[in-house]
Coordinates of C-alpha atoms in Angstrom, one line a residue:
M1 CA 0.0 0.0 0.3
G2 CA 1.9 3.1 -1.1
L3 CA 1.1 6.4 0.1
S4 CA 0.0 9.3 -2.1
I5 CA 0.1 12.9 -1.7
G6 CA -0.9 15.8 -4.2
I7 CA 1.5 18.8 -4.1
V8 CA -0.8 22.3 -4.4
G9 CA 0.3 25.7 -4.5
L10 CA 0.7 29.0 -5.9
P11 CA 3.3 29.5 -9.1
N12 CA 6.8 30.0 -8.1
V13 CA 6.4 29.2 -4.3
G14 CA 8.8 26.1 -4.9
K15 CA 6.4 23.4 -5.4
S16 CA 8.4 21.9 -8.6
T17 CA 11.8 22.6 -6.6
L18 CA 10.0 20.5 -3.8
F19 CA 9.1 17.8 -6.3
N20 CA 12.4 17.4 -7.1
A21 CA 14.0 17.3 -3.7
L22 CA 11.4 14.5 -3.1
S23 CA 11.6 12.6 -6.2
N24 CA 14.7 13.8 -7.7
A25 CA 12.4 13.3 -11.0
G26 CA 13.8 16.5 -12.3
A27 CA 10.9 18.1 -12.7
L28 CA 11.0 21.7 -14.7
A29 CA 11.4 24.1 -11.9
A30 CA 11.2 27.8 -13.7
N31 CA 11.0 31.3 -13.0
Y32 CA 7.7 32.0 -14.7
P33 CA 4.2 31.2 -13.8
F34 CA 2.8 27.8 -15.0
A35 CA 6.1 26.2 -15.4
T36 CA 4.1 22.7 -15.0
I37 CA 1.5 22.2 -17.0
E38 CA 0.9 18.4 -17.0
P39 CA 1.1 16.8 -13.6
N40 CA 4.9 15.2 -12.6
I41 CA 4.5 12.2 -11.0
G42 CA 7.5 10.6 -9.1
V43 CA 7.3 7.3 -7.3
V44 CA 10.4 7.3 -4.7
P45 CA 11.7 5.0 -1.7
V46 CA 10.6 5.7 1.7
P47 CA 14.2 6.2 3.4
D48 CA 14.2 3.6 6.6
E49 CA 17.1 2.5 8.3
R50 CA 15.3 0.1 10.1
L51 CA 15.4 -2.0 6.8
F52 CA 18.7 -1.3 6.2
K53 CA 19.8 -2.5 9.5
L54 CA 17.7 -5.7 9.4
A55 CA 19.3 -6.2 5.6
A56 CA 22.6 -5.8 7.1
V57 CA 22.5 -9.3 9.4
Q58 CA 20.0 -10.9 6.9
K59 CA 22.3 -10.4 3.9
P60 CA 19.1 -11.1 1.4
E61 CA 19.5 -10.8 -2.8
K62 CA 17.3 -7.9 -2.8
T63 CA 16.2 -4.9 0.2
L64 CA 12.6 -3.2 -1.1
P65 CA 11.5 -0.1 0.9
T66 CA 8.1 0.5 0.3
T67 CA 7.4 3.5 -1.8
L68 CA 5.8 7.3 -1.8
E69 CA 4.1 8.6 -4.6
F70 CA 3.7 12.6 -5.1
V71 CA 1.8 14.2 -7.6
D72 CA 3.1 17.7 -8.8
I73 CA 0.3 19.9 -10.8
A74 CA 0.3 22.9 -12.2
G75 CA 0.6 26.5 -9.8
L76 CA -3.2 27.3 -8.5
V77 CA -4.2 31.4 -9.3
R78 CA -6.6 33.7 -7.8
G79 CA -9.6 33.0 -10.6
A80 CA -8.3 29.5 -11.3
S81 CA -12.3 28.3 -11.6
K82 CA -13.4 30.9 -13.2
G83 CA -10.6 30.0 -15.9
E84 CA -7.7 32.4 -15.1
G85 CA -3.9 30.7 -15.5
L86 CA -4.7 27.2 -16.3
G87 CA -8.3 27.1 -14.9
N88 CA -8.3 24.1 -12.3
Q89 CA -9.0 21.2 -14.9
F90 CA -5.7 19.8 -13.7
L91 CA -7.4 19.2 -10.3
A92 CA -8.8 15.9 -11.4
N93 CA -5.0 14.8 -11.3
I94 CA -4.9 14.5 -7.5
R95 CA -8.4 13.9 -6.6
Q96 CA -6.9 10.0 -5.9
V97 CA -4.1 11.0 -3.5
D98 CA -4.2 10.2 0.2
A99 CA -3.3 13.8 0.9
V100 CA -2.7 17.2 0.1
L101 CA 0.4 19.0 0.7
Y102 CA 0.4 22.8 0.5
V103 CA 3.4 24.5 -0.3
L104 CA 3.6 28.1 1.7
R105 CA 6.2 30.6 0.5
C106 CA 8.1 32.1 3.3
F107 CA 10.9 34.1 1.6
V108 CA 11.4 37.0 -0.3
D109 CA 13.8 37.0 -3.6
D110 CA 13.5 39.8 -6.0
N111 CA 14.4 37.3 -8.9
I112 CA 11.7 35.4 -8.1
T113 CA 8.6 36.2 -9.5
H114 CA 5.0 36.2 -6.7
V115 CA 2.0 36.2 -9.3
E116 CA 0.5 38.2 -6.4
G117 CA 3.3 40.9 -6.0
S118 CA 4.4 40.0 -2.4
V119 CA 5.2 37.1 -0.3
S120 CA 2.3 36.2 2.0
P121 CA 1.8 32.6 3.1
G122 CA -1.4 33.2 5.2
R123 CA -3.0 35.3 1.8
D124 CA -1.7 32.2 -0.6
K125 CA -3.2 29.4 1.8
E126 CA -6.3 31.1 1.8
T127 CA -6.5 31.6 -2.3
V128 CA -5.6 28.1 -2.9
D129 CA -8.3 26.8 -0.2
T130 CA -10.9 29.2 -1.9
E131 CA -9.9 27.5 -5.5
L132 CA -10.2 23.9 -4.1
C133 CA -13.5 24.8 -2.5
L134 CA -15.0 26.3 -5.7
K135 CA -13.9 22.7 -7.5
D136 CA -15.8 20.8 -5.1
L137 CA -18.7 23.1 -5.3
E138 CA -18.6 22.3 -8.6
T139 CA -18.8 18.6 -8.3
V140 CA -21.2 18.5 -5.8
T141 CA -23.4 20.8 -7.8
K142 CA -23.6 18.4 -10.4
R143 CA -24.4 15.2 -8.1
M144 CA -27.4 17.6 -6.5
D145 CA -28.6 17.9 -9.8
K146 CA -28.3 14.1 -10.0
T147 CA -29.5 13.2 -6.8
S148 CA -32.6 15.9 -7.1
R149 CA -33.8 12.9 -9.9
S150 CA -34.3 10.0 -7.3
V151 CA -35.5 12.2 -4.1
K152 CA -39.3 11.5 -5.1
I153 CA -38.7 7.7 -5.6
P154 CA -40.7 5.5 -3.3
G155 CA -38.8 3.4 -1.3
K156 CA -35.1 2.0 -0.4
E157 CA -33.9 4.6 -3.4
G158 CA -35.6 7.6 -2.8
E159 CA -35.0 7.2 0.8
L160 CA -31.3 6.9 0.3
A161 CA -31.6 10.4 -2.4
R162 CA -33.4 12.3 0.3
A163 CA -30.3 11.6 3.0
E164 CA -27.8 12.0 0.4
M165 CA -29.3 15.8 -1.2
A166 CA -29.6 16.9 2.8
V167 CA -25.7 15.6 3.0
L168 CA -25.0 17.9 -0.3
E169 CA -26.9 20.8 0.4
K170 CA -25.4 21.2 3.9
V171 CA -22.0 20.9 2.5
K172 CA -22.9 23.3 -0.5
A173 CA -23.6 26.0 1.9
R174 CA -20.3 26.0 4.0
L175 CA -18.3 25.2 0.4
D176 CA -19.6 28.7 -0.7
D177 CA -18.5 30.1 2.1
A178 CA -15.0 29.1 1.2
V179 CA -14.6 26.6 4.2
P180 CA -12.7 23.0 3.3
L181 CA -14.9 20.2 3.6
R182 CA -12.7 18.6 6.5
A183 CA -13.9 21.5 8.9
H184 CA -17.4 21.0 8.0
G185 CA -17.7 19.1 11.2
L186 CA -20.0 15.6 8.8
T187 CA -20.4 12.3 11.0
E188 CA -19.0 9.3 10.1
D189 CA -22.2 8.5 7.9
E190 CA -22.9 11.9 6.3
Y191 CA -19.4 11.5 4.9
A192 CA -20.2 7.8 3.4
L193 CA -23.0 9.1 1.8
I194 CA -20.4 11.5 -0.7
K195 CA -17.1 9.6 0.0
D196 CA -17.4 8.6 -3.5
L197 CA -16.9 12.2 -4.6
F198 CA -13.2 12.1 -4.1
L199 CA -13.6 15.7 -2.7
L200 CA -10.3 17.9 -2.5
T201 CA -11.2 19.6 0.2
S202 CA -12.0 16.1 2.5
K203 CA -8.2 15.2 2.3
P204 CA -6.1 15.6 5.1
V205 CA -3.2 18.6 4.6
L206 CA 0.3 18.6 5.4
Y207 CA 2.0 22.5 5.5
I208 CA 5.2 22.9 3.9
A209 CA 6.9 26.3 4.9
N210 CA 9.3 26.8 2.2
V211 CA 12.2 29.3 3.4
A212 CA 15.5 30.4 2.1
E213 CA 18.6 28.4 3.3
G214 CA 19.8 31.6 5.1
Q215 CA 16.5 31.5 7.4
L216 CA 16.6 27.7 8.5
A217 CA 19.1 28.4 11.4
G218 CA 16.2 31.3 13.0
A219 CA 13.1 29.3 12.0
A220 CA 12.1 28.7 15.3
T221 CA 11.3 32.5 15.4
D222 CA 10.7 33.6 11.7
P223 CA 7.5 35.5 11.6
M224 CA 6.5 34.1 8.3
V225 CA 7.0 30.7 9.3
Q226 CA 5.0 31.3 12.7
V227 CA 1.9 32.3 10.1
V228 CA 2.1 28.7 8.7
R229 CA 2.5 27.3 12.1
D230 CA -0.4 29.2 13.1
I231 CA -2.5 28.0 10.4
A232 CA -1.8 24.1 11.3
A233 CA -2.1 24.4 14.8
K234 CA -6.1 26.2 13.9
E235 CA -6.6 22.9 12.1
G236 CA -4.6 20.3 13.8
A237 CA -2.1 20.2 11.1
Q238 CA 1.4 19.5 10.8
V239 CA 3.8 21.7 9.5
V240 CA 7.6 20.9 7.8
V241 CA 10.1 24.1 7.8
L242 CA 12.3 23.2 4.6
A243 CA 14.8 25.1 2.1
A244 CA 13.5 23.5 -1.4
A245 CA 16.1 24.9 -2.9
L246 CA 18.7 23.5 -1.0
E247 CA 17.1 20.1 -0.6
A248 CA 17.2 19.8 -4.2
E249 CA 20.6 20.5 -4.4
I250 CA 21.0 17.8 -1.6
Q251 CA 19.6 15.3 -3.9
Q252 CA 22.2 15.8 -7.1
L253 CA 24.9 14.8 -4.7
P254 CA 26.3 11.5 -4.6
E255 CA 25.2 9.5 -1.2
A256 CA 28.8 9.7 0.0
E257 CA 28.6 13.5 0.0
R258 CA 25.5 14.2 1.6
P259 CA 26.5 13.7 5.0
D260 CA 28.9 16.2 4.9
F261 CA 26.5 18.6 3.4
L262 CA 23.8 18.3 5.4
A263 CA 26.4 19.2 8.6
S264 CA 27.7 22.1 6.9
A265 CA 24.0 23.4 6.2
G266 CA 23.5 22.1 10.1
L267 CA 20.9 19.5 9.2
D268 CA 20.4 16.4 10.3
E269 CA 18.9 14.8 7.6
P270 CA 17.1 15.7 4.0
G271 CA 14.0 17.4 4.1
L272 CA 12.4 14.1 2.8
N273 CA 12.3 12.0 6.2
K274 CA 10.8 14.8 7.5
V275 CA 8.1 15.0 5.1
V276 CA 7.9 11.2 5.3
R277 CA 7.5 10.9 8.9
A278 CA 4.7 13.6 8.6
G279 CA 2.8 12.2 6.1
Y280 CA 3.0 8.8 7.9
T281 CA 1.6 10.5 11.0
L282 CA -0.7 12.1 9.2
L283 CA -2.7 9.1 7.1
G284 CA -1.9 7.0 10.6
L285 CA 0.4 5.0 8.8
Q286 CA 3.3 2.0 10.2
T287 CA 5.6 0.2 8.4
Y288 CA 6.2 -3.9 8.6
F289 CA 9.3 -6.2 7.3
T290 CA 9.4 -9.3 6.0
I291 CA 12.9 -10.8 5.9
G292 CA 14.5 -13.4 4.0
P293 CA 17.5 -14.9 1.9
K294 CA 16.0 -13.4 -1.5
E295 CA 14.8 -9.9 -0.1
C296 CA 14.2 -7.8 2.7
R297 CA 11.1 -6.0 2.7
A298 CA 9.4 -2.8 4.2
W299 CA 5.1 -2.7 3.6
T300 CA 2.7 0.0 4.8
F301 CA -0.4 -0.5 6.8
R302 CA -2.8 1.7 8.9
K303 CA -2.5 1.6 12.4
G304 CA -5.3 -0.4 14.0
W305 CA -4.8 -2.7 11.3
K306 CA -5.1 -6.6 12.8
A307 CA -2.6 -9.4 11.5
P308 CA -4.9 -10.2 8.8
Q309 CA -5.0 -7.1 7.2
C310 CA -1.6 -6.9 7.1
A311 CA -1.2 -9.7 5.4
G312 CA -3.2 -8.3 2.6
V313 CA -0.9 -5.6 1.8
I314 CA 1.4 -8.3 0.1
H315 CA -1.4 -10.4 -1.5
T316 CA -5.3 -10.5 -0.7
D317 CA -5.1 -14.2 -0.5
L318 CA -3.1 -14.0 2.3
E319 CA -5.6 -12.0 4.2
R320 CA -8.1 -14.7 2.6
V321 CA -6.6 -18.0 4.1
F322 CA -4.9 -16.1 6.8
I323 CA -4.5 -18.2 10.2
K324 CA -1.3 -17.1 12.0
D325 CA 2.0 -14.7 11.8
E326 CA 4.8 -15.4 13.7
V327 CA 6.6 -11.8 15.0
Y328 CA 9.1 -10.4 16.6
S329 CA 11.2 -7.3 16.8
W330 CA 13.2 -5.4 14.3
K331 CA 15.3 -3.9 17.5
D332 CA 15.8 -8.1 18.6
L333 CA 17.2 -9.3 15.5
I334 CA 19.3 -6.6 15.6
D335 CA 20.6 -7.0 19.0
L336 CA 20.7 -10.6 18.8
G337 CA 21.5 -11.2 14.8
S338 CA 19.3 -14.5 14.4
E339 CA 15.7 -15.6 14.2
A340 CA 17.3 -18.8 16.0
A341 CA 18.5 -16.9 19.3
I342 CA 15.0 -14.5 19.2
T343 CA 13.3 -17.8 19.3
E344 CA 15.6 -19.7 22.2
K345 CA 15.2 -16.1 24.2
G346 CA 11.2 -16.5 23.8
L347 CA 11.1 -13.5 21.8
L348 CA 9.0 -14.8 19.1
R349 CA 4.6 -14.6 19.6
V350 CA 2.4 -15.5 17.3
E351 CA -0.4 -13.0 15.9
G352 CA -3.7 -15.1 15.0

C-alpha cells in the first residue's frame, strides 16, 4: 500500500523544486508561472534505516523499501475556477491522492516573481483553499442535479437520495463560504454518502513552509514561518519547515557526500525524511518488514489493522486464508543476530 500525496500551491512558491528534492525526478522548475503544465508524478523509496539494518543482518539478495508517490500539478492562481491561468481542470489529477501538501512560500527573493506581487503565506493559503472549494462546489452541484431526480422515488432508493441530498445541501452551503470539507464536522454516516465524490477539501493537509537557506537557523522565530504554524495549529495539522532549493541541491550529490553537506548546512537529515514521517503520522500509517534470503522488504499498513489485514498488503489471498503470523521486533534481530536466537530467548510470538 503506497502513500500518495498531491502537491498544491501558487506558481513560483517552490512546488516543482520541492518535487525535485523529494523525487529527484528532474521536474521542470523555472522562474515563470505555469512552468508545470502536465502533472509530474514521482514514485520514490521511503528512507527507513531500520530496513537497511535488518538487511545488514540478513544479507538478502534484494532490499525493497516501501514507496511514496508525489503528484505535482500546475500552480493555482486566484480565479483559476473561472479560467484564470490554466484554470482548474488539472485538479482531477489529485482527486485520488491520500493527502494534500500545501507549499507556502516564506522567503523573499526579488529574482523570483510572485503572482500576487508580494509574499504572504496566509493569503496564499486562502487562495488555494478558495480554488479547491470552488472545484468541490462544482462537483457537489453536479451531484445535486443528478440526485434531485431520485428524491421522489418511493422506497429505499428515494430514501437514500433524500439523505444524500440533505448532506449535499449542507456541504454546498459551507463550500460557498470557502470552508474546506474537512472543517464541516460531518458525521461518519454523512461523509459515507458523499465519499465517492473524492472531494479535494476532504483530504488531510500537510503544510510546507518553504524558506531560503539563510532562514533555516532562525526558523523557530521567523514571522512568516510562524504564520504557517498558526494556520496549522488551528486545523490540528503538521508543518515541515525546509528550504526546497537546498533540498534539491542535496539530491544532486552522490550519497557519500550528503552527510557532510547536511552537516555544513546545519541539518541532521534531508527534508524528505521529515515529510515522510509527517505524512505517515497524518494518515495513521506504520511499517512492518518481511525478511528472508531472497529479499528484505518494507510494507505499509494503517494503525489499528489486525494481522490478517496486514498480511493482505502483501497479497489479498493471504488475508483471505490467514491463520497466523510469527512476529518479532526488528530491534531484537539487530541485537541478537538471528531468528534462532530470538526463538531461544522466547521473543517470537504468534499473532492470530
